[in-house]
JSON list of C-alpha atoms in Angstrom, two decimals:
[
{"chain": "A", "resi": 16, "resn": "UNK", "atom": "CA", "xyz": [1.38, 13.30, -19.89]},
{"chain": "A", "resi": 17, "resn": "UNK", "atom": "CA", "xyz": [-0.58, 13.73, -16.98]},
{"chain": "A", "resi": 18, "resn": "UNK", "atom": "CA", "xyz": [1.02, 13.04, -13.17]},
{"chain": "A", "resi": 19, "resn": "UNK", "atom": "CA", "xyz": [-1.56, 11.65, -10.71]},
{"chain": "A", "resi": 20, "resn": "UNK", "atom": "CA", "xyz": [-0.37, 11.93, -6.83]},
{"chain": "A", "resi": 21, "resn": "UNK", "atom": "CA", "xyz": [-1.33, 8.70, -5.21]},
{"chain": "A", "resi": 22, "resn": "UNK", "atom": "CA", "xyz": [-1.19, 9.12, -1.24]},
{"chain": "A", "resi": 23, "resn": "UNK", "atom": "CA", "xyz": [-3.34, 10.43, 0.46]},
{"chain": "A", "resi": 24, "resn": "UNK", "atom": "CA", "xyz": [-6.51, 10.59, -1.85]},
{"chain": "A", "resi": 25, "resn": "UNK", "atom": "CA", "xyz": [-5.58, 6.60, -2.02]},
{"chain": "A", "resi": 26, "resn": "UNK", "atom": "CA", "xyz": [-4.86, 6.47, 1.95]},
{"chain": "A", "resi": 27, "resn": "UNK", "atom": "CA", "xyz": [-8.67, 7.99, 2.30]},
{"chain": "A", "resi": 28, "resn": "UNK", "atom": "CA", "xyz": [-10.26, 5.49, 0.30]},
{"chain": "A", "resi": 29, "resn": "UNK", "atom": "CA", "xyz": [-8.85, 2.57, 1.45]},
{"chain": "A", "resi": 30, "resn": "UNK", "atom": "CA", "xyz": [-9.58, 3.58, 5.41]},
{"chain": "A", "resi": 31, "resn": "UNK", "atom": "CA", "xyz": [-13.01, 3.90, 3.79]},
{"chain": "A", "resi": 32, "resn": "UNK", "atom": "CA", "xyz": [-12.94, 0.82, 2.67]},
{"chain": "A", "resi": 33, "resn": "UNK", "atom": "CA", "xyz": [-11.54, -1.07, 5.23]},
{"chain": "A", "resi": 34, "resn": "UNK", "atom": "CA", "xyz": [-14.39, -0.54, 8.42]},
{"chain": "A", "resi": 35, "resn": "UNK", "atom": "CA", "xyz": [-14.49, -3.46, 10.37]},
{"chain": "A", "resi": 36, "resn": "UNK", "atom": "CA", "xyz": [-17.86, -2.99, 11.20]},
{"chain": "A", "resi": 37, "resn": "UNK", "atom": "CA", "xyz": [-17.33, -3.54, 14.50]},
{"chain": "A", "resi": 38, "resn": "UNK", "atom": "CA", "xyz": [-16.95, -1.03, 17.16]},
{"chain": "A", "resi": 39, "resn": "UNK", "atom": "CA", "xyz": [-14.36, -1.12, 20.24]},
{"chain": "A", "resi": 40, "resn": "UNK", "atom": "CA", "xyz": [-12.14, 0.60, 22.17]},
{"chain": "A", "resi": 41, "resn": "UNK", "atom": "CA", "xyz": [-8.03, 0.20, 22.09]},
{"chain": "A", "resi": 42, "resn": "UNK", "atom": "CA", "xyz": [-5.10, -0.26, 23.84]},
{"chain": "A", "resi": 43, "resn": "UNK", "atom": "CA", "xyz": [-2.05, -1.40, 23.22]},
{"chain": "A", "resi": 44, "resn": "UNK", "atom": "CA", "xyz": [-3.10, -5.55, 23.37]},
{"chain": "A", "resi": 45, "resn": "UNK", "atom": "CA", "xyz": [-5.36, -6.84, 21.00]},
{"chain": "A", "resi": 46, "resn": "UNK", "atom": "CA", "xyz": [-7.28, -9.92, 23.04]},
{"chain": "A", "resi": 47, "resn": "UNK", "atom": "CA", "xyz": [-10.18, -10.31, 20.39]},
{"chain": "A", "resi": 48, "resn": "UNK", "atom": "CA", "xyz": [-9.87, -12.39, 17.43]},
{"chain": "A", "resi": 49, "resn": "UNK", "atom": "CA", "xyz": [-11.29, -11.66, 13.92]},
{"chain": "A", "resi": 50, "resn": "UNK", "atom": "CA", "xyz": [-13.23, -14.01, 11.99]},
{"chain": "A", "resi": 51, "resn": "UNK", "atom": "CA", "xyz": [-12.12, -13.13, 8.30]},
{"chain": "A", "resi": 52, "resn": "UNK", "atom": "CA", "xyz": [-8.70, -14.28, 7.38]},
{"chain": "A", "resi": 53, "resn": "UNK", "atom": "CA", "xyz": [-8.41, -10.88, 5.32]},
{"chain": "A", "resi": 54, "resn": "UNK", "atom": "CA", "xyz": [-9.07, -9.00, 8.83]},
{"chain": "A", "resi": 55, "resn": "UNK", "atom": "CA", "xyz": [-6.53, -10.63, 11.03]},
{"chain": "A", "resi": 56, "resn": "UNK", "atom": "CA", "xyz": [-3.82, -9.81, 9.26]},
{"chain": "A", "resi": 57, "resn": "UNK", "atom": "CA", "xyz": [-4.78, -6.31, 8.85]},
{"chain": "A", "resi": 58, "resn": "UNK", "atom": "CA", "xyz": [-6.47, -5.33, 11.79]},
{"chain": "A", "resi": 59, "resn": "UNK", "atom": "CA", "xyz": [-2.85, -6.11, 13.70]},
{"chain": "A", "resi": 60, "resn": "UNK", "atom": "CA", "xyz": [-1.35, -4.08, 11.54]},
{"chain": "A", "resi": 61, "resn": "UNK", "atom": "CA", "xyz": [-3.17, -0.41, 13.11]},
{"chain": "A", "resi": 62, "resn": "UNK", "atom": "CA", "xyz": [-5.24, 0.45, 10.25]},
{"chain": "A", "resi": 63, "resn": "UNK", "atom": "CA", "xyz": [-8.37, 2.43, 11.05]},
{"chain": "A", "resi": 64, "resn": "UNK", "atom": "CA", "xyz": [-7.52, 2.91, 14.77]},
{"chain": "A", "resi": 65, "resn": "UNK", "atom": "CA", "xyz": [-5.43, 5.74, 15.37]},
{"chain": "A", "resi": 66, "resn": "UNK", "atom": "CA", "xyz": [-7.54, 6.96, 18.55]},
{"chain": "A", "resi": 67, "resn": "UNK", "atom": "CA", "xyz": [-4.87, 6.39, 21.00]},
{"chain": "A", "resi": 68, "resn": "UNK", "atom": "CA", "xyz": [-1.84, 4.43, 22.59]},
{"chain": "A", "resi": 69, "resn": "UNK", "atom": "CA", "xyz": [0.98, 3.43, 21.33]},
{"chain": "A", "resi": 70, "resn": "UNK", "atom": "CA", "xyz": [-1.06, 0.94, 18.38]},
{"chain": "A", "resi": 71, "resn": "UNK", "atom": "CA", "xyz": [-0.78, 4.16, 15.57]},
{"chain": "A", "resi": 72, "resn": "UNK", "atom": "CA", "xyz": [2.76, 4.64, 16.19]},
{"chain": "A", "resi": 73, "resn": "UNK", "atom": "CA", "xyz": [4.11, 0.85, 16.68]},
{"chain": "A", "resi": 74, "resn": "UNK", "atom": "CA", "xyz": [7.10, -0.26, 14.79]},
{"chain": "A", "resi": 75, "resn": "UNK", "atom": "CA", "xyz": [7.80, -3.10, 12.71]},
{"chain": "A", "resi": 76, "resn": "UNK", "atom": "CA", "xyz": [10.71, -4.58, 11.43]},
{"chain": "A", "resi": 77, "resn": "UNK", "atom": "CA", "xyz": [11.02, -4.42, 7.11]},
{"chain": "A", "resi": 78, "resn": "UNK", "atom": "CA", "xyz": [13.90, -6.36, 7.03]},
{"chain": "A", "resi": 79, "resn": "UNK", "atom": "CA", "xyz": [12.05, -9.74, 5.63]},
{"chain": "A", "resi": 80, "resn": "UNK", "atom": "CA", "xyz": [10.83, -8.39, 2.52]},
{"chain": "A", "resi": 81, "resn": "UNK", "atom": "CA", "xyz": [9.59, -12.00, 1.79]},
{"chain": "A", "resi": 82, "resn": "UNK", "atom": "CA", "xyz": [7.34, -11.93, 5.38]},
{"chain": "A", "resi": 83, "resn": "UNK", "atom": "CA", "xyz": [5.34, -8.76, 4.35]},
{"chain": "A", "resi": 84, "resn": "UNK", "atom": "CA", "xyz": [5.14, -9.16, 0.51]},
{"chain": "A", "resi": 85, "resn": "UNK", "atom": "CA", "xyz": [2.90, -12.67, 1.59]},
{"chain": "A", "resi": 86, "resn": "UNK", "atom": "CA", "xyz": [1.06, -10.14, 3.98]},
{"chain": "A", "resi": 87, "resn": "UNK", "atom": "CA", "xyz": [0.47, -7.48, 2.11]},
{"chain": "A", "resi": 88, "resn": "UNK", "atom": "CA", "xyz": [-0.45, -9.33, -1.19]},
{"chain": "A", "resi": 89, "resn": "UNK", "atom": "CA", "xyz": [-2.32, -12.18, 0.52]},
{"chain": "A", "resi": 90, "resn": "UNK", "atom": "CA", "xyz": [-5.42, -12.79, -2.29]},
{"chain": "A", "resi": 91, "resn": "UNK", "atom": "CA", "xyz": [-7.79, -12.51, 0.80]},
{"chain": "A", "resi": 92, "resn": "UNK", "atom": "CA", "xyz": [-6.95, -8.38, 0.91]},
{"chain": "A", "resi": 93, "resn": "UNK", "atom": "CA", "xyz": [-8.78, -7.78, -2.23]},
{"chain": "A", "resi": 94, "resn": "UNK", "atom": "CA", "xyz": [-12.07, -8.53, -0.41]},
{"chain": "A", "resi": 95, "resn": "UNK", "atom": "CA", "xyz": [-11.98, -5.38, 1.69]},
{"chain": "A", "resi": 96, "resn": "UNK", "atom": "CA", "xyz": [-9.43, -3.68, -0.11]},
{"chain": "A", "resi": 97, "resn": "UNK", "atom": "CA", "xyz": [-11.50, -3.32, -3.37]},
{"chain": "A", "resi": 98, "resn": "UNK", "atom": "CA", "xyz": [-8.11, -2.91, -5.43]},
{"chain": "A", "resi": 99, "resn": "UNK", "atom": "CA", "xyz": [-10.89, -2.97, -9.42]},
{"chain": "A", "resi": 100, "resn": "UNK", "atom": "CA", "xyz": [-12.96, -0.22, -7.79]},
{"chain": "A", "resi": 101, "resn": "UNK", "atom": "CA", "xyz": [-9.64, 1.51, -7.00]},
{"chain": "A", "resi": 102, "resn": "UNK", "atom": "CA", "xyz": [-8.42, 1.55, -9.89]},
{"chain": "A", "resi": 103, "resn": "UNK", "atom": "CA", "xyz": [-11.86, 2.03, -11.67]},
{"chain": "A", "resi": 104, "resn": "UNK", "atom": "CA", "xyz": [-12.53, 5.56, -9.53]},
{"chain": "A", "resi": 105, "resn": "UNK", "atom": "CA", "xyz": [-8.97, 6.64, -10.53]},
{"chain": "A", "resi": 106, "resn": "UNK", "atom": "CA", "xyz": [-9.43, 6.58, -14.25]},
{"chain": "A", "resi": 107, "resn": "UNK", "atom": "CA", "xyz": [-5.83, 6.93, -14.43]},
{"chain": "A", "resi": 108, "resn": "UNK", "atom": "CA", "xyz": [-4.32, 7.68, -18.24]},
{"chain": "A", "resi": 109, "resn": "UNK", "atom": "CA", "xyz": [-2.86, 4.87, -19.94]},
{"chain": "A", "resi": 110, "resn": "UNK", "atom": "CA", "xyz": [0.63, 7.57, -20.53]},
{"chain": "A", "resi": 111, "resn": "UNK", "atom": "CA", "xyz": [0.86, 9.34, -17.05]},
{"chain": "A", "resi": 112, "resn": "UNK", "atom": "CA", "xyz": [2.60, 9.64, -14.68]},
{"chain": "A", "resi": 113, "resn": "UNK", "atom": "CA", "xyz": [1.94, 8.28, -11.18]},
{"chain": "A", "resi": 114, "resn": "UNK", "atom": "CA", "xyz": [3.60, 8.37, -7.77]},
{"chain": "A", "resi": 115, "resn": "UNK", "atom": "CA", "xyz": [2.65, 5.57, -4.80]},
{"chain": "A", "resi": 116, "resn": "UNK", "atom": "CA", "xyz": [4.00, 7.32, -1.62]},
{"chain": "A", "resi": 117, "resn": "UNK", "atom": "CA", "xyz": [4.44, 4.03, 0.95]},
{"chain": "A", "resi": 118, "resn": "UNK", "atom": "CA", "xyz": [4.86, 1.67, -1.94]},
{"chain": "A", "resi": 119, "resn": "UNK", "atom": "CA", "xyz": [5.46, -0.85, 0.13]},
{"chain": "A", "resi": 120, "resn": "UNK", "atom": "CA", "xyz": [5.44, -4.62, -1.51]},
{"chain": "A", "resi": 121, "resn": "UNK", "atom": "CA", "xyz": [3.60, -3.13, -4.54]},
{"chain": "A", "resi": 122, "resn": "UNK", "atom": "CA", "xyz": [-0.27, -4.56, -3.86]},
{"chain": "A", "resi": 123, "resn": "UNK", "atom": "CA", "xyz": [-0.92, -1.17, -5.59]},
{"chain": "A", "resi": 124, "resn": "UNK", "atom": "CA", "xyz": [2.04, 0.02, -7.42]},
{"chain": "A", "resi": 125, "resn": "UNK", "atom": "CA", "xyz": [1.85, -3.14, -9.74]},
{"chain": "A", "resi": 126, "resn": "UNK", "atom": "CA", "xyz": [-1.72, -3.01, -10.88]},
{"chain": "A", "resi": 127, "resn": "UNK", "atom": "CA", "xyz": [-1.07, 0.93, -11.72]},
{"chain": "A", "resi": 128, "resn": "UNK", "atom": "CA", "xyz": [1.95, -0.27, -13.89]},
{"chain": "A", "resi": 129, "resn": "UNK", "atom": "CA", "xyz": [-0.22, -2.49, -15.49]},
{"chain": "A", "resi": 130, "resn": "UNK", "atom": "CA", "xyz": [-2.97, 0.46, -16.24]},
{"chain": "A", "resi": 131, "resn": "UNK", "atom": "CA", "xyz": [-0.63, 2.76, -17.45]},
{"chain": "A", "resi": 132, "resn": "UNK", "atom": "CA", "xyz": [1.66, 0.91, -20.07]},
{"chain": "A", "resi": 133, "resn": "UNK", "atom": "CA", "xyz": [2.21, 3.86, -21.60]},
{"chain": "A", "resi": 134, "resn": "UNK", "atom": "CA", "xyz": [2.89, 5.52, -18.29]},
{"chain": "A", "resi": 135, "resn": "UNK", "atom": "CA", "xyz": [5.40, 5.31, -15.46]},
{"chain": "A", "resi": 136, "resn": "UNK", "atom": "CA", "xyz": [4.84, 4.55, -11.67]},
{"chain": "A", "resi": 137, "resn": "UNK", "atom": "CA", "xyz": [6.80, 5.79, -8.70]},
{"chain": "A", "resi": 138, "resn": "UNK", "atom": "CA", "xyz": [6.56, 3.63, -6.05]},
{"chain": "A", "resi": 139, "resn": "UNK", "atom": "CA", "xyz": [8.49, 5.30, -2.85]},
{"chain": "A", "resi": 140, "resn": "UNK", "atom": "CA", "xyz": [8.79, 4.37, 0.74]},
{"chain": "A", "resi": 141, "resn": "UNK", "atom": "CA", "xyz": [10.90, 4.59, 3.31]},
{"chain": "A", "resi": 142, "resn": "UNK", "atom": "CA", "xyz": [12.02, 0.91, 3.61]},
{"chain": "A", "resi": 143, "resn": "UNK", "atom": "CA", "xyz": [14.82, -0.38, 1.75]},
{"chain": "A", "resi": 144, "resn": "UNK", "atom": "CA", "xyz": [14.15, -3.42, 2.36]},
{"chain": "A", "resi": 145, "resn": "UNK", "atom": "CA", "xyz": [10.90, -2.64, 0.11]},
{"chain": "A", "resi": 146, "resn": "UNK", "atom": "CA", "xyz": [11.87, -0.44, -2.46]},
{"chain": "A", "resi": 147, "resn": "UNK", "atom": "CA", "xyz": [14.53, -3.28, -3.34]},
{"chain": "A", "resi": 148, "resn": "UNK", "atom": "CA", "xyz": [11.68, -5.98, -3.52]},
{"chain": "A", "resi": 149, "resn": "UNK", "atom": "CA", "xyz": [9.25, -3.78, -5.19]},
{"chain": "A", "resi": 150, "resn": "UNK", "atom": "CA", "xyz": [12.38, -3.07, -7.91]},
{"chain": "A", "resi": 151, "resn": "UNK", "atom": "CA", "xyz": [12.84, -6.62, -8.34]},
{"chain": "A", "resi": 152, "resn": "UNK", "atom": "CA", "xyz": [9.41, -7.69, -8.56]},
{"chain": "A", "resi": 153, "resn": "UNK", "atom": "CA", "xyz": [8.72, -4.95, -11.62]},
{"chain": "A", "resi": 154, "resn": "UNK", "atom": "CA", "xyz": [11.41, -6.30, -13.20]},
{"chain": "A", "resi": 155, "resn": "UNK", "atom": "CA", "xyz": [10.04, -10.27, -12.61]},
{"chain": "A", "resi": 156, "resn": "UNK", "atom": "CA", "xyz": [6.68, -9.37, -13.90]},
{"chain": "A", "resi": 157, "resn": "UNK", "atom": "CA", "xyz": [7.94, -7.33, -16.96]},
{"chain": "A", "resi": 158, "resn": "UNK", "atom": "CA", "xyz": [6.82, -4.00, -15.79]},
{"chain": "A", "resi": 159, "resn": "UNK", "atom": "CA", "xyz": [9.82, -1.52, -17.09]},
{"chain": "A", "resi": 160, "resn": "UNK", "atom": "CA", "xyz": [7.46, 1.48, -16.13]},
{"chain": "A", "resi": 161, "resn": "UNK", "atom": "CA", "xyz": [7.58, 1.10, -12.56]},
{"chain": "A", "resi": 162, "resn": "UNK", "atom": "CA", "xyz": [10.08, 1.76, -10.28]},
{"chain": "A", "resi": 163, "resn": "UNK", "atom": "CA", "xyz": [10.63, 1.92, -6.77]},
{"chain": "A", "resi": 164, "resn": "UNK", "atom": "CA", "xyz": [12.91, 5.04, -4.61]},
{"chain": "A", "resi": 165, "resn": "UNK", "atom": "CA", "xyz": [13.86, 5.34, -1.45]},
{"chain": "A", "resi": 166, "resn": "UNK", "atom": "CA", "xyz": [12.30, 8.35, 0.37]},
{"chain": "A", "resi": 167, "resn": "UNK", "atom": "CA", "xyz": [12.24, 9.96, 3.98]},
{"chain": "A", "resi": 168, "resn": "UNK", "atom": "CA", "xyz": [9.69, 11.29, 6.33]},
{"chain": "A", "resi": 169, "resn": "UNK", "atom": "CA", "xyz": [10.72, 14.94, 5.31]},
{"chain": "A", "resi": 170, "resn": "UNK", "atom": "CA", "xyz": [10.71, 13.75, 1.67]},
{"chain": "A", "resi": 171, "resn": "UNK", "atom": "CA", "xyz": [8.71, 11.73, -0.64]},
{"chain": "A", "resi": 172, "resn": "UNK", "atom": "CA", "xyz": [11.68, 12.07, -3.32]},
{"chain": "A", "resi": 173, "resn": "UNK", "atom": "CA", "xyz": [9.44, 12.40, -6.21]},
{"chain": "A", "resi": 174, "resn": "UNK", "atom": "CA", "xyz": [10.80, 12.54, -9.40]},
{"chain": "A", "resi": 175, "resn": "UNK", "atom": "CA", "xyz": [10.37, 15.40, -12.13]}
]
């Protein structure tokens, strides 16, 4: 069984994938609008702009599960998120092994679980709030082979 480390390699490619196209400069306040529903979601969120301010290291509150799962897995994401090209460059083995460090939701997690029947998928974060609903969404959609841990900044808690 092979383990594939999904992180930062993942992290890289979807900053690559998620330009803009549009250049600017930041502070804190955002006062320009974005056209594309799948941008204005996640263009508050900090993506992509970590040049200064407070914007990189803003906190947000996890504790409405519910609120961010209909964020993060709005259909309109997979536009600039690419999730079948993801998963295509991956090639990941039907029986590994695969840990999602900042799980979140599951946008990801759940279409590795899918990939890998064979396989198991570690979904950790450091939310709760989102390891909880990532557990009980595995177990709604009949995905035994994925579960979700609670991990810390110091560490990702990963299994075996």
């Amino acid at each position: 069984m092979r383990t594939v480390w999904i992180g930062w390699p993942l992290l890289l490619l979807c900053v690559g994938c998620s330009s803009h196209g549009h250049p600017h400069e930041h502070d804190h306040e955002h006062d320009h609008a974005h056209d594309h529903p799948a941008e204005a979601g996640h263009h508050e969120h900090g993506d992509g702009h970590a040049q200064g301010g407070d914007h990189a290291t803003v906190s947000h509150s996890f504790a409405d599960a519910e609120l961010w799962a209909a964020r993060f897995e709005d259909p309109e994401r997979d536009a600039w998120q690419r999730p079948d090209e993801v998963l295509a460059a991956l090639e990941l083995p039907a029986d590994g092994k695969l840990v999602d460090i900042g799980s979140a939701t599951g946008y990801f997690p759940v279409r590795f679980a899918k990939a890998m029947p064979q396989g198991v998928v570690y979904g950790v974060d450091l939310e709760p709030t989102l390891v909880n609903y990532l557990n009980l969404r595995a177990r709604r959609e009949g995905l035994p082979n994925l579960v979700s841990l609670v991990c810390t900044a110091d560490d990702p808690c990963v299994p075996e």
